[in-house]
XYZ file of N, CA and C in Angstrom:
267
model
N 21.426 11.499 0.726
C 20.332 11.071 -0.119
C 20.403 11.763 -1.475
N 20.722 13.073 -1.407
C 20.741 13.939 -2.521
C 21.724 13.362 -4.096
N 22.583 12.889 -3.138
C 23.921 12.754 -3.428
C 23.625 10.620 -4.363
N 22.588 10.267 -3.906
C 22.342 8.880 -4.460
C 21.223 8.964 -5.371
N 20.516 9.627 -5.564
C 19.975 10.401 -6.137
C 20.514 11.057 -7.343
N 21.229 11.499 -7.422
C 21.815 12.062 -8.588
C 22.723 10.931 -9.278
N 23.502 9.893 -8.683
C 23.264 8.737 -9.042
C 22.668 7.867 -9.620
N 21.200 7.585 -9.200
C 20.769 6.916 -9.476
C 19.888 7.747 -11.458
N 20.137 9.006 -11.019
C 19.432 9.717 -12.268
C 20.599 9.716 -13.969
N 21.857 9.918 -13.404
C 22.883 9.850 -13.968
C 22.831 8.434 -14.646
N 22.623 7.026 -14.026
C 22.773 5.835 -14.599
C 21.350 5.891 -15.178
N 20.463 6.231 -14.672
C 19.037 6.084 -15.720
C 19.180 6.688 -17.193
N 19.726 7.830 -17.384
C 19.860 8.287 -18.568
C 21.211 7.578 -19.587
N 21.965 7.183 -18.817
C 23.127 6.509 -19.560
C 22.625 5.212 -18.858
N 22.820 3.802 -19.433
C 22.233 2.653 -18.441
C 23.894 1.451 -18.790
N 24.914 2.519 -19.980
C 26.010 1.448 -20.527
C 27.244 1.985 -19.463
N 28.101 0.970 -18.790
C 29.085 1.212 -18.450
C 30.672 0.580 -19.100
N 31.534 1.261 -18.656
C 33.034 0.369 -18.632
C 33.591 0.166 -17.657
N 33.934 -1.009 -17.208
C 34.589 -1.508 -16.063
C 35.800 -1.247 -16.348
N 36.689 -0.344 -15.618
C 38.245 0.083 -16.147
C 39.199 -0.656 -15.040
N 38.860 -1.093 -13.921
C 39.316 -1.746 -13.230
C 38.333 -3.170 -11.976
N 39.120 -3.632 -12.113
C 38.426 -4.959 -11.345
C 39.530 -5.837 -10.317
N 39.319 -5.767 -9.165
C 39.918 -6.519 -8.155
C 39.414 -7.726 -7.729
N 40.195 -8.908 -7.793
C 39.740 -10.029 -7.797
C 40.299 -11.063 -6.303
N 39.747 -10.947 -5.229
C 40.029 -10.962 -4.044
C 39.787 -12.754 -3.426
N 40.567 -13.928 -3.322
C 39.944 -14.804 -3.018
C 38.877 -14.536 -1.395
N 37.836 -15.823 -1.944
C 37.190 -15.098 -0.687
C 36.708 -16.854 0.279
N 36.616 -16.949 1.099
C 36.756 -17.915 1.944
C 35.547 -18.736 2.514
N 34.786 -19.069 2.819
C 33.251 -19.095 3.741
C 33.611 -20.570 4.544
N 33.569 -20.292 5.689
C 33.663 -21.154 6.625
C 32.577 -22.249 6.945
N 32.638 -23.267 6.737
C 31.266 -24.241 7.187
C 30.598 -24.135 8.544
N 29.696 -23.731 8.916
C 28.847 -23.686 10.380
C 29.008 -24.767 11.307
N 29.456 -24.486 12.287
C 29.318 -24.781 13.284
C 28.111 -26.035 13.352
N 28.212 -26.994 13.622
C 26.756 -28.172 14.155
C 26.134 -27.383 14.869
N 24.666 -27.296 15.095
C 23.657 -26.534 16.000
C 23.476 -27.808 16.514
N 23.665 -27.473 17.830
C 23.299 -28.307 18.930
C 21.763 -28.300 18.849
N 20.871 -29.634 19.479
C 19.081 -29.608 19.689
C 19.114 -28.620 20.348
N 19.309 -28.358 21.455
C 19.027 -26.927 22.587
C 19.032 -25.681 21.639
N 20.095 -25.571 21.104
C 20.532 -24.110 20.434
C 19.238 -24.338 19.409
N 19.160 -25.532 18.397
C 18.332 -24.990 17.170
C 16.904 -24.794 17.887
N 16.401 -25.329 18.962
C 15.301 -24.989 19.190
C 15.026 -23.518 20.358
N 16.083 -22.886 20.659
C 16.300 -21.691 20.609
C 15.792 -20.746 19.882
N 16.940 -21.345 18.806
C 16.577 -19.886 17.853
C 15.549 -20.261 17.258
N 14.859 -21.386 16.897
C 13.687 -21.535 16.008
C 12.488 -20.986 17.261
N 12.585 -21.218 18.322
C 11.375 -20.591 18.747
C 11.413 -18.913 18.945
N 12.750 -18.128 18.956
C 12.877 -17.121 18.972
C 12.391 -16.275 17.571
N 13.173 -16.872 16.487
C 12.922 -16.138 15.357
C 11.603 -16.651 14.863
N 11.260 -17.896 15.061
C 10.092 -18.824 14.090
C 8.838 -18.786 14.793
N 8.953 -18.210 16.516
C 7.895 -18.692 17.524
C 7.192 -20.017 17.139
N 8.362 -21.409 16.870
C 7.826 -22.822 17.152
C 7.967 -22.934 18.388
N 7.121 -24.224 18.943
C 7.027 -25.043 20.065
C 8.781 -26.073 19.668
N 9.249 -26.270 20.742
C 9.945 -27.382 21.075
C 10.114 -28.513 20.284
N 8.921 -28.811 20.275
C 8.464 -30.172 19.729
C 7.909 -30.198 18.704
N 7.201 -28.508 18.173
C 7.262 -28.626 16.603
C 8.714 -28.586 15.785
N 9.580 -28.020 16.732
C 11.097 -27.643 15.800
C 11.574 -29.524 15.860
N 11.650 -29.756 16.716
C 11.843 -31.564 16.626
C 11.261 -32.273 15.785
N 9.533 -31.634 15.252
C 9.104 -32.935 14.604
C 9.493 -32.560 12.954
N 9.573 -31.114 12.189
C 10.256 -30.301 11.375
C 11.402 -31.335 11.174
N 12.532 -31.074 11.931
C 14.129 -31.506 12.130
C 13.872 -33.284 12.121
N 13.119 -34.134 12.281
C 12.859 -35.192 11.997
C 13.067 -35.623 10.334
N 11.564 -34.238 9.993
C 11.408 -34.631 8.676
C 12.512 -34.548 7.625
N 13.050 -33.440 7.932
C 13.842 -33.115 6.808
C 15.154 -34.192 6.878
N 15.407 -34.544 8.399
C 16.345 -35.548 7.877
C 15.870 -37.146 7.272
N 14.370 -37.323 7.602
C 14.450 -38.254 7.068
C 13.879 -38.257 5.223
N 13.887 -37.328 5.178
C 14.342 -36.930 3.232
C 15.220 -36.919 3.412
N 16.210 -36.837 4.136
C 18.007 -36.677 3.657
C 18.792 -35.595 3.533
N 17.610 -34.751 4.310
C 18.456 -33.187 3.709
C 19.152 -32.630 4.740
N 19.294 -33.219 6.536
C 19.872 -32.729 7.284
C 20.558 -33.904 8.066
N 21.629 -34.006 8.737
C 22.205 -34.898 9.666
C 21.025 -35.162 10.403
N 21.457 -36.347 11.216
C 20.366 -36.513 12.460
C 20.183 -35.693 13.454
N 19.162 -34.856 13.416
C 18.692 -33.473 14.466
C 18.900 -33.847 16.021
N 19.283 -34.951 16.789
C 19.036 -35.263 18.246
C 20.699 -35.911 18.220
N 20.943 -35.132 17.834
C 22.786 -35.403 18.153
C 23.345 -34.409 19.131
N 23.779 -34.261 20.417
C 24.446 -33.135 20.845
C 26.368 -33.068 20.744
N 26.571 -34.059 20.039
C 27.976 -34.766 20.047
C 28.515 -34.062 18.506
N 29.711 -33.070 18.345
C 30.069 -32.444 17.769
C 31.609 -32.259 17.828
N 31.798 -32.934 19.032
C 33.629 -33.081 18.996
C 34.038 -34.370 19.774
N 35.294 -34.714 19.229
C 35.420 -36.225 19.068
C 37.006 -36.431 19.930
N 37.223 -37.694 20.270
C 38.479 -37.290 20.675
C 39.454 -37.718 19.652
N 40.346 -37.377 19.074
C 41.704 -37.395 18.273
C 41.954 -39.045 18.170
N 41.435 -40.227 18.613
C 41.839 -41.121 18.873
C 40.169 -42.455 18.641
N 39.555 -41.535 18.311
C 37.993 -41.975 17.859
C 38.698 -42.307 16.266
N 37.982 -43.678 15.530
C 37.665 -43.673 14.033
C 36.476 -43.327 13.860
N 36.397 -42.529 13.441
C 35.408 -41.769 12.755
C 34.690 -42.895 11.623
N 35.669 -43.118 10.180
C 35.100 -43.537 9.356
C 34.690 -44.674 9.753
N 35.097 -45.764 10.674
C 34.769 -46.938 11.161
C 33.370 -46.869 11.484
N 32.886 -45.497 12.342
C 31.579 -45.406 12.577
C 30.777 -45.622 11.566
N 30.848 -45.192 10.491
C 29.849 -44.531 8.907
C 30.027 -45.914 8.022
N 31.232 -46.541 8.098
C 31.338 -47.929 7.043
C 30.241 -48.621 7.621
């Protein structure tokens, strides 16, 4: 603590720096996983303490503004031999 502290007192009195070196690292973020209905109403009643059927009627709305896939899908893998885009045209 002492030690961040003197830190933090050091940059208060000087507030200008020079960046003398900089590492520039690509960085990656993986797209999530589909939440299955079971799972999202899991964790929404765990972290959110909703009902079931409030996390369903929520997950309704927002997809029907457009802002989420259809919430009552449990289908997330396909077989290699499915057209996909055929479905969506």
């Amino acid at each position: 603590e002492y030690t961040c502290f003197l830190l933090y007192e050091k940059v208060l009195s000087n507030p200008v720096a020079n960046v003398k070196n900089l590492n520039v690292r690509p960085q990656f973020k993986r797209k999530p996983l589909p939440l299955a209905t079971v799972e999202l109403q899991k964790i929404a009643s765990r972290k959110l303490r909703m009902s079931s059927d409030r996390v369903m009627d929520v997950a309704e709305n927002l997809y029907r503004k457009g802002l989420i896939s259809y919430p009552r899908t449990e289908t997330d893998k396909f077989t290699s031999t499915i057209d996909l885009r055929k479905l969506i045209e």
